[in-house]
XYZ file of C-alpha atoms in Angstrom:
558
model
C 83.803 108.341 163.151
C 85.396 109.694 159.833
C 88.918 110.379 159.216
C 89.059 114.260 159.993
C 87.595 113.363 163.724
C 90.199 111.027 164.942
C 90.504 113.646 167.553
C 88.472 116.135 169.270
C 88.138 119.501 167.851
C 90.674 121.931 169.662
C 88.475 124.587 169.767
C 85.735 122.141 172.106
C 85.100 124.193 175.199
C 85.007 121.064 177.188
C 88.536 120.512 176.329
C 89.703 119.359 179.550
C 93.649 120.482 178.000
C 93.582 123.372 179.753
C 95.493 126.787 179.415
C 97.707 127.086 176.406
C 101.027 125.752 176.320
C 104.217 128.734 177.737
C 106.818 125.756 178.397
C 108.227 123.459 175.448
C 111.802 121.150 174.968
C 113.159 119.884 172.128
C 115.631 116.900 172.459
C 117.624 116.925 169.805
C 118.704 119.948 167.812
C 119.694 118.442 163.941
C 117.057 120.148 161.564
C 114.142 119.094 162.747
C 114.693 119.532 166.041
C 115.857 122.940 165.317
C 112.858 124.235 162.791
C 110.244 123.096 166.043
C 112.134 125.361 168.334
C 112.542 127.905 166.202
C 108.294 127.750 165.532
C 108.128 127.379 169.310
C 110.099 130.371 169.887
C 108.426 132.258 167.110
C 105.337 131.653 169.006
C 105.711 133.156 172.582
C 106.801 129.617 174.261
C 109.830 129.631 176.354
C 111.810 126.770 174.913
C 114.191 124.578 175.904
C 116.648 122.410 173.544
C 118.618 119.251 174.659
C 121.571 118.785 172.452
C 124.907 117.049 173.113
C 126.455 117.945 170.009
C 127.686 121.456 170.736
C 128.142 122.437 167.049
C 124.329 121.717 166.611
C 123.520 123.280 169.864
C 125.236 126.796 168.471
C 123.627 126.429 165.095
C 120.157 126.542 167.124
C 120.731 129.628 169.422
C 121.905 131.689 166.224
C 118.945 130.500 164.214
C 116.436 131.161 166.832
C 117.968 133.771 168.389
C 115.888 134.650 170.620
C 116.180 135.066 174.745
C 112.998 132.481 174.826
C 115.531 129.587 174.073
C 117.721 127.703 176.278
C 120.348 125.210 174.883
C 121.504 122.748 177.193
C 123.143 118.944 177.032
C 121.202 117.924 180.356
C 118.196 116.097 179.937
C 116.285 116.503 183.302
C 116.121 120.452 182.259
C 112.908 119.266 180.313
C 111.299 118.392 183.950
C 109.756 121.794 183.601
C 108.111 121.570 179.866
C 104.137 121.288 179.687
C 105.222 119.444 175.944
C 108.280 117.617 174.965
C 109.004 117.103 171.464
C 111.447 114.634 170.863
C 113.680 114.925 167.490
C 116.615 112.940 167.734
C 117.638 111.040 164.187
C 116.073 107.769 163.029
C 116.719 104.700 164.026
C 113.910 103.271 166.651
C 116.517 101.772 169.192
C 117.907 105.109 169.364
C 114.292 106.773 169.880
C 113.640 104.321 171.878
C 116.304 105.143 174.057
C 115.429 108.817 174.100
C 112.080 108.449 175.214
C 113.352 105.911 178.040
C 115.405 108.401 179.404
C 112.641 111.539 179.407
C 110.375 109.283 181.514
C 113.227 109.383 184.309
C 112.279 113.624 184.375
C 109.364 114.680 182.490
C 105.818 113.380 182.799
C 104.512 115.898 180.165
C 102.905 114.275 177.241
C 105.925 113.977 174.300
C 105.575 114.324 170.534
C 107.973 112.334 168.517
C 108.907 112.556 165.062
C 109.692 108.943 164.524
C 108.364 107.623 161.056
C 109.051 104.829 161.025
C 107.644 102.666 164.449
C 103.911 102.811 165.228
C 102.990 104.782 168.598
C 101.775 102.171 170.170
C 105.278 99.949 170.051
C 106.732 103.432 171.445
C 104.363 103.952 174.059
C 104.861 102.792 178.083
C 101.316 102.507 179.152
C 102.510 103.641 182.836
C 104.700 106.435 180.989
C 104.048 110.164 178.911
C 101.121 110.261 176.606
C 102.723 109.689 173.294
C 101.854 111.831 170.004
C 104.036 111.111 166.448
C 104.737 114.256 164.028
C 105.099 112.886 160.856
C 106.328 114.980 157.668
C 108.406 114.285 154.307
C 110.922 117.280 155.391
C 111.426 119.686 158.384
C 112.342 122.983 155.942
C 108.961 122.221 155.365
C 106.611 121.754 157.953
C 103.824 124.112 157.204
C 101.681 120.622 157.084
C 102.092 117.421 159.242
C 100.237 114.282 160.010
C 99.451 113.787 163.934
C 98.733 110.022 165.092
C 98.016 109.762 168.697
C 99.125 106.937 170.925
C 96.614 104.476 172.402
C 97.186 106.064 175.809
C 96.560 109.492 174.694
C 93.772 111.196 175.965
C 91.413 113.011 173.846
C 92.252 116.523 175.820
C 95.836 115.773 175.203
C 95.394 115.158 171.220
C 93.652 118.402 171.313
C 96.303 120.798 173.424
C 98.990 119.595 170.966
C 96.708 120.194 168.198
C 96.386 123.667 169.301
C 99.842 123.737 170.350
C 100.852 123.247 166.537
C 98.786 125.351 165.237
C 100.456 128.404 167.044
C 103.729 127.216 165.984
C 102.463 127.965 162.175
C 101.751 123.399 161.746
C 98.152 122.673 160.355
C 97.892 118.732 161.500
C 96.066 116.156 159.770
C 95.023 113.344 162.839
C 95.907 109.659 160.956
C 96.060 106.285 162.047
C 98.824 105.156 163.182
C 100.930 102.860 161.382
C 104.698 102.583 159.847
C 105.612 105.600 158.018
C 102.310 107.229 158.029
C 100.353 107.719 154.940
C 101.683 110.815 152.799
C 104.972 110.688 154.330
C 105.145 106.399 153.090
C 103.769 106.896 149.474
C 106.505 109.747 148.836
C 109.384 107.693 150.452
C 108.506 105.137 148.312
C 108.333 106.716 144.957
C 110.993 109.177 145.681
C 113.276 105.556 146.328
C 112.244 104.357 143.550
C 113.666 107.572 141.758
C 117.146 107.388 143.065
C 116.581 103.742 141.779
C 115.952 104.885 138.490
C 118.751 106.713 138.033
C 121.277 104.580 139.852
C 120.599 102.078 137.475
C 120.997 104.221 134.444
C 117.617 104.240 133.086
C 117.836 108.028 132.925
C 120.032 111.070 133.731
C 119.481 113.182 136.916
C 117.897 115.848 134.681
C 115.478 113.563 132.930
C 114.421 112.431 136.137
C 113.673 115.593 137.587
C 112.115 117.445 134.374
C 109.888 114.083 134.614
C 108.286 114.452 137.856
C 107.917 118.245 137.457
C 105.879 118.761 134.325
C 104.875 114.862 134.228
C 103.253 115.181 138.112
C 103.490 118.541 138.506
C 105.638 118.818 141.706
C 107.919 121.367 142.080
C 111.092 119.852 142.445
C 112.883 116.860 141.156
C 112.842 113.536 143.223
C 116.777 113.695 143.699
C 116.582 117.445 144.771
C 114.000 116.717 147.453
C 115.997 113.699 148.697
C 119.328 116.085 149.091
C 117.146 118.792 151.070
C 115.655 115.807 153.356
C 119.569 114.538 153.632
C 120.666 111.525 152.265
C 122.050 110.073 155.932
C 118.225 111.174 156.981
C 116.749 109.727 153.963
C 118.236 106.070 154.267
C 118.024 105.988 158.055
C 113.934 106.379 157.040
C 114.093 103.583 154.049
C 115.980 101.582 156.145
C 113.214 101.937 158.652
C 110.389 101.189 156.388
C 111.955 98.392 154.112
C 111.819 96.215 157.300
C 108.633 96.900 158.142
C 106.909 97.798 154.403
C 109.082 95.535 152.288
C 111.068 95.932 149.188
C 110.431 99.007 147.431
C 111.713 100.553 150.219
C 114.828 99.071 149.962
C 117.264 101.803 150.204
C 118.845 102.920 146.570
C 123.091 103.399 146.784
C 122.314 106.928 146.199
C 120.409 107.655 149.126
C 123.795 106.669 151.236
C 125.621 109.861 149.333
C 124.537 113.382 147.284
C 124.217 112.766 143.729
C 126.991 114.058 142.041
C 127.685 112.084 138.980
C 128.377 114.627 135.921
C 125.614 113.880 133.099
C 127.345 114.124 129.767
C 125.566 116.928 127.676
C 123.860 116.139 124.580
C 124.337 117.968 120.872
C 121.231 118.552 119.057
C 120.811 117.959 114.965
C 118.515 119.889 112.390
C 115.403 117.676 112.041
C 115.494 117.188 108.668
C 111.553 116.443 108.973
C 109.141 118.840 106.625
C 106.242 116.476 106.667
C 105.217 114.355 109.643
C 102.746 111.148 109.332
C 100.064 110.377 112.584
C 98.459 106.978 112.669
C 95.700 106.920 114.609
C 92.336 108.841 114.812
C 91.335 108.673 118.650
C 91.945 111.642 121.407
C 96.121 111.428 121.808
C 96.611 111.151 117.849
C 94.038 113.591 117.180
C 96.113 115.961 119.711
C 99.355 115.071 118.666
C 98.562 115.623 115.146
C 97.563 119.287 116.276
C 101.307 119.586 118.305
C 102.447 119.262 114.667
C 99.979 121.457 112.509
C 100.631 124.646 115.083
C 104.644 124.006 114.861
C 104.449 124.578 111.081
C 104.989 121.255 109.918
C 103.034 119.580 106.378
C 100.498 116.945 108.713
C 99.217 113.641 107.165
C 96.594 111.751 109.737
C 96.205 107.951 108.482
C 92.719 106.760 109.899
C 91.111 103.606 109.472
C 87.903 105.081 108.140
C 87.254 108.085 105.859
C 84.587 109.471 108.481
C 87.122 109.117 111.116
C 89.780 110.766 109.090
C 86.864 113.729 108.904
C 86.365 113.486 112.415
C 89.756 114.212 113.045
C 90.013 117.083 111.000
C 87.448 118.490 112.454
C 89.025 117.887 116.541
C 92.287 119.245 115.201
C 90.112 122.412 113.995
C 88.528 122.870 116.927
C 91.221 122.686 119.116
C 93.209 125.383 117.079
C 89.720 127.576 117.238
C 90.100 126.900 121.011
C 93.607 127.928 121.350
C 93.160 131.193 119.898
C 94.497 130.386 116.453
C 93.416 133.502 114.629
C 91.226 132.960 110.618
C 93.915 133.716 108.639
C 96.779 131.040 110.775
C 94.000 128.510 110.889
C 93.022 128.580 106.995
C 96.963 128.292 106.279
C 97.432 125.400 109.348
C 94.351 123.634 107.739
C 95.814 123.375 104.268
C 99.080 121.882 105.562
C 96.541 119.236 106.764
C 95.606 116.074 105.199
C 93.222 113.113 106.417
C 93.035 109.390 104.642
C 93.172 105.949 105.009
C 95.527 104.814 102.466
C 98.976 103.866 105.017
C 101.011 104.037 101.748
C 100.676 107.788 101.898
C 103.089 107.621 105.020
C 106.166 107.298 102.922
C 105.261 111.074 101.862
C 106.890 111.794 105.451
C 110.414 112.426 106.960
C 108.745 111.472 110.114
C 106.012 108.794 111.026
C 104.138 108.816 114.595
C 102.012 105.510 115.523
C 99.757 106.726 117.967
C 97.000 103.861 117.900
C 95.740 101.141 120.310
C 98.318 99.874 122.997
C 98.360 96.521 121.967
C 101.802 95.265 121.318
C 100.505 92.639 118.388
C 98.984 95.480 116.708
C 101.521 97.904 116.805
C 103.669 95.513 115.736
C 101.949 94.791 112.949
C 101.894 98.027 111.996
C 105.515 98.766 112.218
C 106.111 96.081 109.854
C 103.925 97.397 107.079
C 105.637 100.182 108.240
C 109.299 98.873 107.579
C 108.018 97.706 103.555
C 106.080 101.442 102.715
C 108.565 104.331 104.236
C 111.811 104.955 102.509
C 115.381 104.241 104.640
C 115.857 107.579 105.997
C 112.401 107.902 107.629
C 112.423 108.440 111.190
C 109.814 105.838 112.850
C 108.265 106.642 116.487
C 105.782 104.610 118.944
C 103.681 106.895 121.746
C 103.319 103.635 123.682
C 103.106 104.597 126.979
C 104.368 101.011 128.219
C 105.306 98.336 126.193
C 108.344 97.503 124.903
C 110.328 100.159 122.374
C 112.361 97.548 120.695
C 109.594 95.089 120.893
C 107.207 97.482 118.409
C 110.069 98.236 116.268
C 112.210 94.591 115.641
C 109.727 94.307 112.826
C 110.317 97.378 110.852
C 113.958 95.798 109.899
C 115.715 98.752 110.865
C 115.309 99.342 114.631
C 117.487 101.684 114.839
C 115.359 104.023 113.352
C 112.856 103.738 115.801
C 112.209 105.625 118.891
C 109.207 106.200 121.686
C 107.848 109.567 121.690
C 105.666 109.116 124.941
C 103.325 112.135 124.820
C 101.058 113.245 127.728
C 97.196 113.634 127.626
C 96.500 116.605 126.222
C 99.256 116.594 123.900
C 99.010 120.524 123.042
C 99.145 121.727 126.761
C 101.396 118.793 128.000
C 105.132 119.950 127.960
C 106.406 116.907 128.724
C 107.567 114.123 126.049
C 109.274 111.145 126.927
C 111.924 110.507 124.412
C 112.993 106.812 124.917
C 115.765 104.988 123.033
C 115.261 101.539 122.127
C 117.930 98.673 122.237
C 119.040 99.363 118.960
C 117.990 102.977 118.520
C 121.028 105.189 116.673
C 122.243 108.248 118.007
C 121.214 109.805 114.200
C 117.681 108.959 115.427
C 117.841 110.324 118.788
C 119.168 113.634 117.986
C 116.594 114.262 114.756
C 113.779 113.799 117.395
C 115.750 115.585 119.719
C 115.522 118.360 117.385
C 112.305 117.847 116.066
C 110.618 118.177 120.099
C 112.357 121.610 120.818
C 111.087 123.036 118.072
C 107.121 121.878 118.809
C 107.837 123.747 122.097
C 107.958 120.479 123.923
C 110.698 119.515 126.444
C 112.264 116.197 126.509
C 113.642 113.806 128.779
C 115.095 111.184 127.603
C 115.088 107.406 128.996
C 116.240 103.741 128.077
C 113.583 101.340 127.036
C 112.119 99.595 130.480
C 107.980 99.245 130.869
C 106.349 102.561 132.177
C 109.739 104.447 131.363
C 109.750 107.367 134.056
C 106.786 109.219 135.074
C 104.931 105.794 134.846
C 106.869 103.637 136.700
C 107.300 106.235 139.315
C 103.589 107.152 139.068
C 101.306 104.130 139.365
C 102.858 101.760 141.793
C 102.266 105.058 144.097
C 98.534 104.992 142.967
C 98.780 101.448 143.837
C 100.019 101.870 147.024
C 97.526 104.163 147.881
C 94.539 101.622 146.895
C 96.096 99.420 149.474
C 96.019 101.926 152.571
C 92.308 102.762 151.770
C 92.395 99.167 152.944
C 93.060 100.288 156.545
C 90.887 101.190 159.371
C 90.864 105.049 159.253
C 91.559 105.490 156.202
C 89.328 107.174 153.766
C 89.697 108.557 150.506
C 89.172 112.469 151.926
C 91.625 111.714 153.999
C 94.315 110.481 151.753
C 93.870 113.121 149.227
C 93.982 115.817 152.171
C 97.592 114.694 153.254
C 98.922 114.231 149.754
C 98.281 117.566 148.573
C 99.372 118.987 152.006
C 101.854 117.204 153.542
C 102.894 115.246 150.156
C 102.695 118.450 148.119
C 100.646 116.970 145.559
C 98.621 119.015 143.365
C 95.939 116.211 143.452
C 95.045 113.466 146.161
C 95.891 110.042 145.362
C 92.439 108.975 144.634
C 91.278 112.373 143.211
C 94.211 111.840 140.072
C 93.079 107.762 139.827
C 89.556 109.023 138.484
C 91.242 111.105 136.573
C 93.847 109.122 134.519
C 91.193 106.089 134.748
C 91.091 102.746 136.865
C 91.582 100.922 133.642
C 94.835 103.030 132.399
C 96.241 102.493 136.120
C 95.256 98.682 136.245
C 97.035 97.820 132.641
C 100.158 100.004 133.040
C 100.059 98.350 136.909
C 99.986 94.713 135.541
C 102.699 95.142 132.927
C 104.993 96.919 135.328
C 104.222 93.584 137.603
C 104.878 91.467 134.544
C 108.155 92.981 133.152
C 109.347 92.826 136.950
C 107.713 89.744 138.853
C 108.348 91.892 141.781
C 105.181 91.033 144.674
C 105.208 94.488 145.415
C 103.963 95.815 142.165
C 101.081 93.351 142.004
C 97.589 95.509 141.394
C 95.621 96.426 144.047
C 92.509 94.633 145.108
C 90.452 97.523 144.954
C 91.953 98.322 141.648
C 90.471 95.422 140.071
C 87.495 95.839 141.746
C 86.995 99.436 140.442
C 87.724 97.840 137.012
C 85.304 95.066 137.008
C 82.503 97.102 138.315
C 83.081 99.611 136.075
C 83.810 102.500 138.490
C 86.622 103.945 136.352
C 86.519 107.761 136.910
C 85.778 110.714 134.747
C 85.304 108.365 131.768
C 82.445 106.524 133.645
C 79.969 109.879 134.389
C 82.261 110.310 137.406
C 81.789 106.944 139.180
C 85.289 107.058 140.900
C 87.153 105.377 144.153
C 84.731 107.173 146.144
C 81.784 106.387 144.689
C 82.822 102.559 144.529
C 83.667 102.706 148.390
C 80.167 104.271 149.623
C 78.407 102.368 147.140
C 80.001 99.260 148.542
C 79.344 100.848 152.138
C 75.685 101.192 151.767
C 75.377 97.127 150.092
C 77.207 96.165 153.371
C 74.802 97.594 155.496
C 71.994 96.892 153.404
């Protein structure tokens, strides 16, 4: 059965659910319950809200502002409802107690908002039919995931799906599991972002900017945690930690709002006129194009004359494609030099290394740069996951070395992670910051750890997503759909992995695991299979996750 067919079509004329819901109840009028009540009333449905806290009850009355909403503290008032929404906060014991109490008064289907506990564990075979509405935050409840209990009929599932549609909520039928799909993946990355801040790898502004620009989020992770509510996030993470493991152990910052003031940073004059880029691959030529556009004299060092010429042509094409006029193009190319002579890096005020992602190769190159370049030269590595400190060490002057992690493609991506190694000096950081500002980039500063900010947060999420694909009922189309709609991601995880390349993801994930030893960072078996069998995504003629799973399914059926 296809993932989208977990529930029947609510428009099916054979649906036995009967007439549309006219009366509903919401138990618990916190942020989630109030939003559900507001949507029910807006759909013209007579709604009973049950809330013992008089302040929450009064706020619900104010927000709904309708005669269709009746608020009480008496649970027996749910008896007349055709559907009951249980919206009390986690943890699990509290929800169980409310569900047991509801069974004394109402036999109507119940929609629980329990996220950490499977519906199958909450459902009573002799009680009401139970479904679970699962989402990331109550203030963005336009989309949600909907899981059904083992005793819930097709008719009831379709009836609830139609009710949600009337409430303005698009629901995705998903298998029943702790954390569901998109919420589990998102809470994992949100929690790790909070740990990143708590452990001092980056300040709040850098962390928020990195995820917005590096992953296409419309809000940063700490802002999302603020919107969810720190108490709510902590309760959810504690439940997921018990069931899904260490990745969800709540960061201390989740227990309280993030209010620490981060120190301002001072800019400095760059003192950089000439830049040397070492390398001739896609990233190297893209970075060289960025410097040339910004008016720098740019020297590119390649291994062969042909590679140097190919790099010049790639840069010229990039400038033409961006709409550069003929006169400006001629002036830009007048500032360009291609060479195979590394000694010419001595002419540069800034040297940017963009060679293969191999620690031994980079250390050898930086040892040579330490000999070739003058004492005031700023040296930068564009590594995406290796240690800046280990790369800088052979220069003999690690205080002059920074990490500049550009994102692909460099001319289009505004974000650059500015990484300070163990011995990077303040002057080097100030000069690098000023250069990035002149380039029109947005620098985010972070400490030297494997994966820095974006990769350290993003790739474990992709790894977890591949792990979900091994579970019954979870297929790439469903996973991508819920991550885009419920998780509000620009791309679903399987499409994103195909774009990045499974080989790149595996290499980063292996390094993250090796650097930390954390078992939850072991590369997913599916990720290793994709690489071993050449299903890398776009770089393998589009053969990626979906093509691999289809091929494997066909082979199993043969």
